[in-house]
Coordinates of C-alpha atoms and ligand atoms in Angstrom, one line a residue:
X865 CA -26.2 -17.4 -7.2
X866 CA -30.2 -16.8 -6.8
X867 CA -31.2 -15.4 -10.1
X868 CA -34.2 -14.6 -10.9
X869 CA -37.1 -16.8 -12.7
X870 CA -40.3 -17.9 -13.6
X871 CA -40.8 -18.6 -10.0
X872 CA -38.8 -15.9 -8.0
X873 CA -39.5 -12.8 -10.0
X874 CA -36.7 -10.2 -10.0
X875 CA -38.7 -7.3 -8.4
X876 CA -39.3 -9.0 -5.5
X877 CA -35.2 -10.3 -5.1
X878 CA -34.7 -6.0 -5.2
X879 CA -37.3 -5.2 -3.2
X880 CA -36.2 -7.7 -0.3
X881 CA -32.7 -6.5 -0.9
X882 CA -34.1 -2.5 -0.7
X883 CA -35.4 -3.3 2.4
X884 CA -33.1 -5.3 4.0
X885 CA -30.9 -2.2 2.9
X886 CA -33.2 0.0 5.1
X887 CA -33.0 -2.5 7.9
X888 CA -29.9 -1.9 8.6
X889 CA -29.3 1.3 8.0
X890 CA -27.5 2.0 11.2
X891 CA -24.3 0.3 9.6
X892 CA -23.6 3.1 7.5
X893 CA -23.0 0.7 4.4
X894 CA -24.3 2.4 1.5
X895 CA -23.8 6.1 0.6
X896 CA -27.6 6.2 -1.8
X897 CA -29.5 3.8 -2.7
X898 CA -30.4 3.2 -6.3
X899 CA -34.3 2.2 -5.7
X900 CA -36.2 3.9 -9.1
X901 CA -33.5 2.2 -11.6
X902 CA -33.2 -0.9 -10.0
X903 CA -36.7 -1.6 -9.6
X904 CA -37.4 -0.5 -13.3
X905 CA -34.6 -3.1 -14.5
X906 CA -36.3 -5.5 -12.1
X907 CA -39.4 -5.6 -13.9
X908 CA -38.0 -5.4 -17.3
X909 CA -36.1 -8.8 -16.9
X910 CA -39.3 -9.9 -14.9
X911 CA -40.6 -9.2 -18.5
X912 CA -38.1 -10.8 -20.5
X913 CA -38.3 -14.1 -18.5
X914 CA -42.3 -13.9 -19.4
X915 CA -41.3 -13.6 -23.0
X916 CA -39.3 -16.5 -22.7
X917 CA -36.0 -14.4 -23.6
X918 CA -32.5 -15.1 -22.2
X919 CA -32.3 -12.8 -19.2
X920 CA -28.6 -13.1 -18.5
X921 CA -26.2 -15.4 -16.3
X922 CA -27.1 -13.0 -13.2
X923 CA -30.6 -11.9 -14.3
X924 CA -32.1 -9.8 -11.6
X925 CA -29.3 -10.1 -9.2
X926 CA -29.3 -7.5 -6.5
X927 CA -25.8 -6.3 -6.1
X928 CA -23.6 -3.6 -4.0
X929 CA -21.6 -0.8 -6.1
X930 CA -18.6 0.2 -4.5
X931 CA -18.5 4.0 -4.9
X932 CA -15.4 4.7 -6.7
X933 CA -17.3 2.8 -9.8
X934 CA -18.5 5.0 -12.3
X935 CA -22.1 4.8 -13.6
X936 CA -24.7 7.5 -14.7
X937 CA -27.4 6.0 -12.1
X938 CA -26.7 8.7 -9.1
X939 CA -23.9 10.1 -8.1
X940 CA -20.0 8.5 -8.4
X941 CA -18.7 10.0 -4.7
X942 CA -15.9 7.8 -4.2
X943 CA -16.5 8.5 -0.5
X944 CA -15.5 12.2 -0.9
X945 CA -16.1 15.6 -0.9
X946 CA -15.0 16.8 -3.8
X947 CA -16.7 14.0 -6.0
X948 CA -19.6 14.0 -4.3
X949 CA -21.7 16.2 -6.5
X950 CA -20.2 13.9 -9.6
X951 CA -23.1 12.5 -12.3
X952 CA -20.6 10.2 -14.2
X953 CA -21.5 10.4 -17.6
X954 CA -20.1 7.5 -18.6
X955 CA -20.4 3.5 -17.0
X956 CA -17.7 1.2 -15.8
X957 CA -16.6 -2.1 -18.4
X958 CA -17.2 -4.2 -15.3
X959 CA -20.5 -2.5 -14.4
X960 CA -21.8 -2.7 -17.9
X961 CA -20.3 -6.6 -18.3
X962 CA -22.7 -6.8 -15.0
X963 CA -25.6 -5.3 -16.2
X964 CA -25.5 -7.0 -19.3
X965 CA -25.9 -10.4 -17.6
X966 CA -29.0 -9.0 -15.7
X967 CA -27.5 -8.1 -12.6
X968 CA -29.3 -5.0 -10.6
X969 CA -27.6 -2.5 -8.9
X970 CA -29.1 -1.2 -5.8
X971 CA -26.9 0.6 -3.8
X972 CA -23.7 2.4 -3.7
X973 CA -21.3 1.3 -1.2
X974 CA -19.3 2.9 1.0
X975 CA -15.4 3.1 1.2
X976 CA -12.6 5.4 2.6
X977 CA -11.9 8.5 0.5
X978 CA -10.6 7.3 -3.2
X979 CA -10.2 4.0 -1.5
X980 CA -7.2 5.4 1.2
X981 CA -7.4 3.2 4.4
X982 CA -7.9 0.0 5.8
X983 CA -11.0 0.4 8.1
X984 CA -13.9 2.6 6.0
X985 CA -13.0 5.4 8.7
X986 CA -11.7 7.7 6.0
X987 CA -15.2 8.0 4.3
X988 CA -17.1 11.6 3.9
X989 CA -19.9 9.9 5.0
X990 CA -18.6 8.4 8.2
X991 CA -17.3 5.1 9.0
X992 CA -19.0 1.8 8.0
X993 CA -19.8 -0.5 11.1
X994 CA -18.4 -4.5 11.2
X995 CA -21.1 -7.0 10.4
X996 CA -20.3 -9.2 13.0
X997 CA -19.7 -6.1 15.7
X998 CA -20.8 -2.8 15.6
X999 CA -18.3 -1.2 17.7
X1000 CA -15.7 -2.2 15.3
X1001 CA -14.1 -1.0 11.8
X1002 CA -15.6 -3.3 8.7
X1003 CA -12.3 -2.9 7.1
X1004 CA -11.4 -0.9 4.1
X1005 CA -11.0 0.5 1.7
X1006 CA -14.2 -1.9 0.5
X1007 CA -15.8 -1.6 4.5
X1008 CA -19.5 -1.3 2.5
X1009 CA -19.4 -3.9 0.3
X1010 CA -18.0 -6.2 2.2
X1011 CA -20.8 -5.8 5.1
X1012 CA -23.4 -5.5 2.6
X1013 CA -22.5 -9.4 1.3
X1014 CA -21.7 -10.5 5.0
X1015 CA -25.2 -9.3 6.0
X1016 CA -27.5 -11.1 2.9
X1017 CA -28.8 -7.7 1.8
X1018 CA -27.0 -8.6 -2.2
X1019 CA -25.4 -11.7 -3.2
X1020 CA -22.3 -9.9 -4.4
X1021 CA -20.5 -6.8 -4.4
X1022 CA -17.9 -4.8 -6.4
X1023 CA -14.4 -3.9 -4.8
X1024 CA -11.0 -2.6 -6.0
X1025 CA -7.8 -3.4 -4.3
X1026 CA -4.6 -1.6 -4.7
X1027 CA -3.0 -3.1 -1.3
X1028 CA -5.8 -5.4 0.3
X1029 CA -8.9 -3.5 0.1
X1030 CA -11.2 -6.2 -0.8
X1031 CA -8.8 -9.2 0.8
X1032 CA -9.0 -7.6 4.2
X1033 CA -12.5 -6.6 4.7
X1034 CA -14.0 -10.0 3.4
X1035 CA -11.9 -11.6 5.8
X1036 CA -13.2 -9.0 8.7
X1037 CA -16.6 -9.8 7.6
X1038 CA -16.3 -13.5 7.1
X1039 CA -17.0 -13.7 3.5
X1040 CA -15.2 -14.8 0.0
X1041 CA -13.1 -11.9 -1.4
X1042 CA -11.1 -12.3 -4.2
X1043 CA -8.2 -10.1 -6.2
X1044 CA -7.3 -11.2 -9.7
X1045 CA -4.1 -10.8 -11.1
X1046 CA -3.3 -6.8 -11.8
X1047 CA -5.4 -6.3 -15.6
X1048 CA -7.8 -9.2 -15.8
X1049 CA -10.5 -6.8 -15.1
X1050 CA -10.4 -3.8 -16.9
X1051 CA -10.9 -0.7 -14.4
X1052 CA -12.1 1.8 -17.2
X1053 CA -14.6 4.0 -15.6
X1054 CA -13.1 3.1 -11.8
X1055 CA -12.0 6.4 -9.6
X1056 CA -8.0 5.6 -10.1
X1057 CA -6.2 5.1 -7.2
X1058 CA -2.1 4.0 -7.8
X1059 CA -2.5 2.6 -11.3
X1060 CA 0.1 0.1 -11.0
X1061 CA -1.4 -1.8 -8.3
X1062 CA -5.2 -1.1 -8.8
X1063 CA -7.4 -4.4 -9.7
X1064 CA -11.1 -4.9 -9.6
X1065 CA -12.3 -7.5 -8.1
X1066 CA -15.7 -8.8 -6.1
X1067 CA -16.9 -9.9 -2.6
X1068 CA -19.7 -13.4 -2.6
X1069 CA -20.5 -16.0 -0.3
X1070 CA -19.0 -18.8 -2.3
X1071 CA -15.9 -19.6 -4.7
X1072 CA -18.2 -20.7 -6.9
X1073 CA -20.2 -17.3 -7.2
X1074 CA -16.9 -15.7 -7.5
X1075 CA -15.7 -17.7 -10.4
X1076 CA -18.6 -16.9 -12.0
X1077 CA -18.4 -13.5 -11.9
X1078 CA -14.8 -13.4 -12.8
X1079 CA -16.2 -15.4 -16.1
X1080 CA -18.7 -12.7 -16.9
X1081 CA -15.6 -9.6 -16.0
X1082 CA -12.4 -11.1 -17.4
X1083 CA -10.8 -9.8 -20.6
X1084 CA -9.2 -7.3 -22.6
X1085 CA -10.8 -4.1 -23.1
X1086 CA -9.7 -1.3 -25.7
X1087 CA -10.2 1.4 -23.5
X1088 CA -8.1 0.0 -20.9
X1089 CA -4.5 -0.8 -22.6
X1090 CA -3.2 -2.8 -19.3
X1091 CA -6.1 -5.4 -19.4
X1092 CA -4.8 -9.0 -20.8
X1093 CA -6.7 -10.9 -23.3
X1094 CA -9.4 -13.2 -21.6
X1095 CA -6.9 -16.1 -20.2
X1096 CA -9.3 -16.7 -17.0
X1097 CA -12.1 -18.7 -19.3
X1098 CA -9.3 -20.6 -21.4
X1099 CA -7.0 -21.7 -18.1
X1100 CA -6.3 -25.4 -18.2
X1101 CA -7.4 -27.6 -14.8
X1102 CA -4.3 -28.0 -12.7
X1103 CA -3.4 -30.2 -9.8
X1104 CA -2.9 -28.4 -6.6
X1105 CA -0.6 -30.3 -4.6
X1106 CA 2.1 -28.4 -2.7
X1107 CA 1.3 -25.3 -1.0
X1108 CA 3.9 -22.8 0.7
X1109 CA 3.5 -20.9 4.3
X1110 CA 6.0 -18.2 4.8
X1111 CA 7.6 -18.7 8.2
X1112 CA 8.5 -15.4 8.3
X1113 CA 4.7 -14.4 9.0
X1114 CA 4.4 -16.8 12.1
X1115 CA 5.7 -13.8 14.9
X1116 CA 4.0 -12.7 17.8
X1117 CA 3.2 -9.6 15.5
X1118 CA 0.2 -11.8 14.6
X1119 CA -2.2 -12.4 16.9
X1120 CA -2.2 -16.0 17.5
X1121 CA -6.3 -16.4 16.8
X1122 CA -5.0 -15.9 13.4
X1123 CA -1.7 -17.7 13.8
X1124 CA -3.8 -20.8 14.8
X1125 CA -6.3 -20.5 11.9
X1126 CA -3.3 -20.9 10.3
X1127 CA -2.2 -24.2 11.6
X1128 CA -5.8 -25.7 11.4
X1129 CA -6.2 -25.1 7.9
X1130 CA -2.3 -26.3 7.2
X1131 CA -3.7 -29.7 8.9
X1132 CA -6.9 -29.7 6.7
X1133 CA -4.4 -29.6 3.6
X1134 CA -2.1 -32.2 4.7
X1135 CA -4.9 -34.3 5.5
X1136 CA -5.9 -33.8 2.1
X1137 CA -2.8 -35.2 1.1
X1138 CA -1.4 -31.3 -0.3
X1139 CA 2.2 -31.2 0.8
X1140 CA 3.2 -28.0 2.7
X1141 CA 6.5 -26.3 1.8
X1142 CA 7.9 -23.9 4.2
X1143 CA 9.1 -20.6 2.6
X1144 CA 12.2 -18.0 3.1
X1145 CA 10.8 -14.9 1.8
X1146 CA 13.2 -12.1 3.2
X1147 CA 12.4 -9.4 0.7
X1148 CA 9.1 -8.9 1.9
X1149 CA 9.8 -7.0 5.2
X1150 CA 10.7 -4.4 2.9
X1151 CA 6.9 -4.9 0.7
X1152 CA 5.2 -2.2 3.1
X1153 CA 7.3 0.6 2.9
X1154 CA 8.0 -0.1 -0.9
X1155 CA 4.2 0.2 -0.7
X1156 CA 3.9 3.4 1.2
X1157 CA 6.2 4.7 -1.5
X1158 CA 4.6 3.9 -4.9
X1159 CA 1.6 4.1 -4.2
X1160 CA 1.5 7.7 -2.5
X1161 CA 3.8 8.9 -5.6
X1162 CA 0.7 7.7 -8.2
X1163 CA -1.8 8.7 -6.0
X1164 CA -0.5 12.7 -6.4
X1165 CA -0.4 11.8 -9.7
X1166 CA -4.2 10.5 -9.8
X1167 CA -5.4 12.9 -7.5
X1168 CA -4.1 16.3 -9.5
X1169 CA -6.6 16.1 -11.5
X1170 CA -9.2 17.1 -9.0
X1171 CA -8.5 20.6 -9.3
X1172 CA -12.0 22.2 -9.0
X1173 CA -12.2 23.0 -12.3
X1174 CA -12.7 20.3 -14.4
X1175 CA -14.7 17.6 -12.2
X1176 CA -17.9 18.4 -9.3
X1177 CA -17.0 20.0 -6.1
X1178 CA -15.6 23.5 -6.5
X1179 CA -14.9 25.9 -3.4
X1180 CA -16.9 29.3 -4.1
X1181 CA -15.1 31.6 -1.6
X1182 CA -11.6 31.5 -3.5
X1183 CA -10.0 35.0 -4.8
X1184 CA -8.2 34.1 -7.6
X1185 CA -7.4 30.4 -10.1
X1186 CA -4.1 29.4 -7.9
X1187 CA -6.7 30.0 -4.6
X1188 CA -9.6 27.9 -6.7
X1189 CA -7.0 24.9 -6.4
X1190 CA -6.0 25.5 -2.9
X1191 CA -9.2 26.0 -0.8
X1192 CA -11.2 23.3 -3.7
X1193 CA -8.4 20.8 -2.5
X1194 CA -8.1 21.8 0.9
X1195 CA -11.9 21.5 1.6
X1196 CA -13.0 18.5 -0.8
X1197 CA -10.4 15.6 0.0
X1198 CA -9.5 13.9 3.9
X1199 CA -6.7 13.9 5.3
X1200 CA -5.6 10.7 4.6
X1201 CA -5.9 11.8 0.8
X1202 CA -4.2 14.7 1.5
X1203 CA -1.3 13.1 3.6
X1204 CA -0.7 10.5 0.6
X1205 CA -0.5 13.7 -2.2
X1206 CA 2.1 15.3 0.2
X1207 CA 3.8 11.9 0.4
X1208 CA 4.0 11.3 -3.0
X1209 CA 4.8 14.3 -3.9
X1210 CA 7.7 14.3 -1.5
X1211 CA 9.4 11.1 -3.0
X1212 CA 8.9 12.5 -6.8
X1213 CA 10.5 15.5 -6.2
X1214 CA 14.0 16.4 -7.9
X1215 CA 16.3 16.3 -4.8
X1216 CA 14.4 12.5 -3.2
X1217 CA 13.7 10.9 -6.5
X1218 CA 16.1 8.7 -6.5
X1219 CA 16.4 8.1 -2.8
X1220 CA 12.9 7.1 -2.5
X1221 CA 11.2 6.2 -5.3
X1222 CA 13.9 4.8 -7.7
X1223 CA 15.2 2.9 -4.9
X1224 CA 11.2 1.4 -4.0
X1225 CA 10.8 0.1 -7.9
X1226 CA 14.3 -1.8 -7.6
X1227 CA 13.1 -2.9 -4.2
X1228 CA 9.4 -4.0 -5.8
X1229 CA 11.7 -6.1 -8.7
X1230 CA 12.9 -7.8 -6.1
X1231 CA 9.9 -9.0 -4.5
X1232 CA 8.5 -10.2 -8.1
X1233 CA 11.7 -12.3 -8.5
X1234 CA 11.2 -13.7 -4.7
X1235 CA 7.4 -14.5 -5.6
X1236 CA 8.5 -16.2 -9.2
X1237 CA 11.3 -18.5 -7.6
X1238 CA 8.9 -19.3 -4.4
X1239 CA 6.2 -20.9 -7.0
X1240 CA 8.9 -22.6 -8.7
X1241 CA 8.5 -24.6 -5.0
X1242 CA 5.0 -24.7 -4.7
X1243 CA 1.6 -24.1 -6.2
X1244 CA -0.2 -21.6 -4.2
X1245 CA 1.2 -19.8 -0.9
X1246 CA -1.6 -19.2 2.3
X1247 CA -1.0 -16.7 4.6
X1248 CA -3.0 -14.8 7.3
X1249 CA -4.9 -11.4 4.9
X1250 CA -3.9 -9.4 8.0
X1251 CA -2.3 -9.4 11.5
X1252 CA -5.5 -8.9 13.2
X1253 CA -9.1 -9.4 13.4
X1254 CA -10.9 -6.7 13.5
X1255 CA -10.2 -4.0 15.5
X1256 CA -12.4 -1.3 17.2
X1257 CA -14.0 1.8 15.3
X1258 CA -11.6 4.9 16.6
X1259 CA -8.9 2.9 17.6
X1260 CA -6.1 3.7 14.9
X1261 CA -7.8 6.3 13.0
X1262 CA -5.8 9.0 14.4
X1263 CA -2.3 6.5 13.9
X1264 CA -1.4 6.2 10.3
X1265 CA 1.6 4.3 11.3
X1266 CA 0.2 1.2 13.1
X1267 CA -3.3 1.4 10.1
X1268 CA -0.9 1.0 7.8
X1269 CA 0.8 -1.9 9.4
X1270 CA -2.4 -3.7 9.2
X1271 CA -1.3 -3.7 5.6
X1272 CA 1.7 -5.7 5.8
X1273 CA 0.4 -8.9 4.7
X1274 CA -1.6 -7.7 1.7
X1275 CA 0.5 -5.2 0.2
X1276 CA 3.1 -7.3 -1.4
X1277 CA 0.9 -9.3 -3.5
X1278 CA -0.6 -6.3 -5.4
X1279 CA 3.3 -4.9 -5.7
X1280 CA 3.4 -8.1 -7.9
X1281 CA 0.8 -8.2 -9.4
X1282 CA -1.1 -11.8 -8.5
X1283 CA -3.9 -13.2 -7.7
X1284 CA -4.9 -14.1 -4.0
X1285 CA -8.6 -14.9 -2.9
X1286 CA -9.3 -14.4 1.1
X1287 CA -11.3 -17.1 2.2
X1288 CA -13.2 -17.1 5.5
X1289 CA -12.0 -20.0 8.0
X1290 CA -13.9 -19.4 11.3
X1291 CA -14.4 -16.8 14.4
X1292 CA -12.2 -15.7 17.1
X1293 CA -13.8 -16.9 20.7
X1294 CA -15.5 -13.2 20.4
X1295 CA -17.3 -14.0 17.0
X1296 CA -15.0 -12.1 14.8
X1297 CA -14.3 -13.3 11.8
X1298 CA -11.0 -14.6 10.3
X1299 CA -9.5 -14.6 6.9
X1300 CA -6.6 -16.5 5.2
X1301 CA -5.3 -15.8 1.6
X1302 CA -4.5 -17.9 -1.4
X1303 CA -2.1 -16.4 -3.6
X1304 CA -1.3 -18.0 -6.8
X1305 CA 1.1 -16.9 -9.4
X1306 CA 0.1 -14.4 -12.4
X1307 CA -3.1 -15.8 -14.3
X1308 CA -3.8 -18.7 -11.8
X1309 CA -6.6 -17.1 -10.7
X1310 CA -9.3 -19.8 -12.2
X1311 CA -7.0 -22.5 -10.4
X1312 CA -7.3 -20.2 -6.8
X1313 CA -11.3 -20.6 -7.5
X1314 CA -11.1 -24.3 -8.6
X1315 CA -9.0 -25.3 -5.4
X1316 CA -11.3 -23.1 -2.8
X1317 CA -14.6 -25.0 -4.2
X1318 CA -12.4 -28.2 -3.1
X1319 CA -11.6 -27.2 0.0
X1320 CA -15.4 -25.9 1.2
Ligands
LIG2706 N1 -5.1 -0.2 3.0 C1 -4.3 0.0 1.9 C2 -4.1 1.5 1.7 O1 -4.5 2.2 2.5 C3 -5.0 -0.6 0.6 C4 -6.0 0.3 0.0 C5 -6.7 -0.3 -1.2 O2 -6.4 -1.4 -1.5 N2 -7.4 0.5 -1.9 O3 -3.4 1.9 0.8

């Protein structure tokens, strides 16, 4: 990480970033931009460092807000209509751990709709363009952020992922992206989105970048009761030696770019003397539409709260309260969000209860139990992040069925709660960039880190 010193003062690292910002302004990547605040904090740590004061781990740090963080800078949108008149009045943990290390926010980034999607086409504010190709998706839900590291206008950005949202646009965009195990980072202050699965997590150009920001975010946090006590900064060195690949995920659903990738880094870890164990995970066919399940049903749940009354966006031509909620709810969310609350809705209600979603959590057991006894076999497990690269801007939006089959590789880490880190291992023969996971098992996230620096 750059941070800023005697030498390179902190208004000119958010000035270059501002501008680079503006430069590329056609990739639709941030939704405002943050310019007064940031260069105000710019010069105060420019200050500090005069006075010889400590100005922080990340002191003047230029860094990309994912929009579904709240902070009382600008408006919290979370990509939508009916936030999008929202002046939080109150500031993420992570953003204030951030911001008390120096870093600077300048620009909020875009994402689909309450983080709903897999490509940044769900957005109010129009889709977010890929870094490497404009005619194609950035991947979502985390589409800005992820472009905004991928093109050097911050050195890192915020993400949440609740079924691959920062895993699978990092490895679109060719750059580190990393989910910790579900509570190490406490998401007070983050837009919920299925509370179960929902982790915050961050996009960088190295595993070394990463590791220090999980050092600066990691720990308990009263006003989030699922956060764990700080176990990242106390996790003991371990030896990584045996890694698993799932044969299951080597069909000719996977485009073989990706399925080669694959092989190529196996090789590098055998060559490294890591010994590759080869997995039977059958559960996890069923890890998507366990997904498409659970997270729908806490979505309504989330979402109901958007009613018009308490929070922003409020439609003025209804007649009476029961219309306030209708044409507020119709108007302000997408139809992906809107989709997802009839979903969920659908398998909470009395007569499909236990067909559906009763059924999904015995299902999602399951999976935990086949991820505990596959890391009794090995240390980590590398798989693709998805089955494709990325693909072209229009292409599924219109299919919710095959986006949320681009899914099927992500979702079952977050129904289980661990860590996984996408990693960036090359381009296709087009220049689009590929992605591979490491997923540990709960709390190894520290180890992930330590084993990616090795392999760079
Ligand atoms: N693409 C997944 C979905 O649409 C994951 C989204 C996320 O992680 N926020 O649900």
């Amino acid at each position: 990480m750059q941070i800023a010193t005697k030498e390179v003062s902190a208004v000119d690292m958010v000035k270059t970033a501002l501008e680079k910002a503006k430069r590329f302004e056609n990739y639709n990547i941030f939704i405002s931009l943050n310019e007064e605040n940031a260069l105000r904090k710019a010069k105060e740590i420019d200050e500090k460092i005069k006075k010889g004061e400590n100005p922080g781990r990340l002191a003047g740090v230029p860094y990309a807000l994912k929009d579904n963080f709240l902070n009382p800078e600008g408006n919290s949108t979370a990509a939508s209509k009916i936030l999008e008149p929202l002046g939080s009045p109150i500031t993420a943990t992570a953003v204030e751990k951030l911001e008390k290390e120096g870093a600077i926010m300048i620009g909020r980034a875009n994402l689909d709709a309450f983080a709903h999607g897999s490509s940044t086409e769900n957005s109010y504010f129009g889709p977010t363009k890929n870094s490497k190709d404009e005619a194609r998706v950035a991947g979502g839900s985390s589409g800005g952020s992820a472009v905004a590291v991928a093109l050097d206008i911050v050195q890192f950005a915020t993400g949440t992922d609740t079924g691959g949202s920062i895993r699978q646009p990092a490895s679109f965009n060719g750059v580190f992206g990393f989910k910790p195990t579900y509570g190490t980072i406490s998401r007070y202050g983050v837009v919920a989105m299925a509370s179960s699965t929902d982790v915050i997590g961050f996009f960088t150009k190295s595993a070394d970048d990463m590791d220090l920001l999980m050092s600066i975010c990691a720990g308990q946090d009263p006003k989030d009761m699922t956060t764990l006590p700080d176990y990242y900064n106390q996790t003991p060195a371990k030896d990584v030696k045996r890694i698993g690949v799932i044969k299951d995920f080597d069909n000719d659903k996977v485009a073989p770019e990706i399925r080669e990738a694959l092989k190529s880094e196996v090789k590098k870890l055998e060559s490294k003397g890591c010994e590759i164990v080869e997995l039977d995970m059958p559960t996890l066919k069923y890890a998507l539409a366990v997904y498409y399940i659970i997270v729908p049903a806490e979505v309504s749940s989330n979402l109901s709260r958007y009613d018009g009354i308490r929070y922003a966006y409020r439609s003025d031509d209804a007649k009476d309260l029961a219309d306030v909620y209708s044409k507020t709810r119709n108007d302000g969310f997408m139809p992906e969000n809107k989709r997802r609350i009839m979903i969920g809705n659908f398998v909470l209600s009395s007569g499909f209860y236990d067909a559906y979603y009763l059924k999904a959590q015995k299902a999602r057991t399951k999976i935990i139990e086949e991820y505990s006894k596959a890391f009794e076999k090995c240390d980590f497990i590398l798989t693709p992040v998805a089955p494709n690269p990325a693909f072209k801007l229009g292409e599924k939006v219109n299919d919710p069925v095959s986006m949320y089959l681009e899914d099927v590789m992500s979702v079952p880490i977050n129904l289980a709660g661990l860590p996984s880190l996408s990693l960036p291992v090359g381009e296709t023969k087009d220049g689009l960039s590929l992605g591979l996971q490491l997923i540990g098992p709960r709390r190894s996230d520290k180890n992930i880190l330590a084993f990616a620096k090795e392999l760079a």
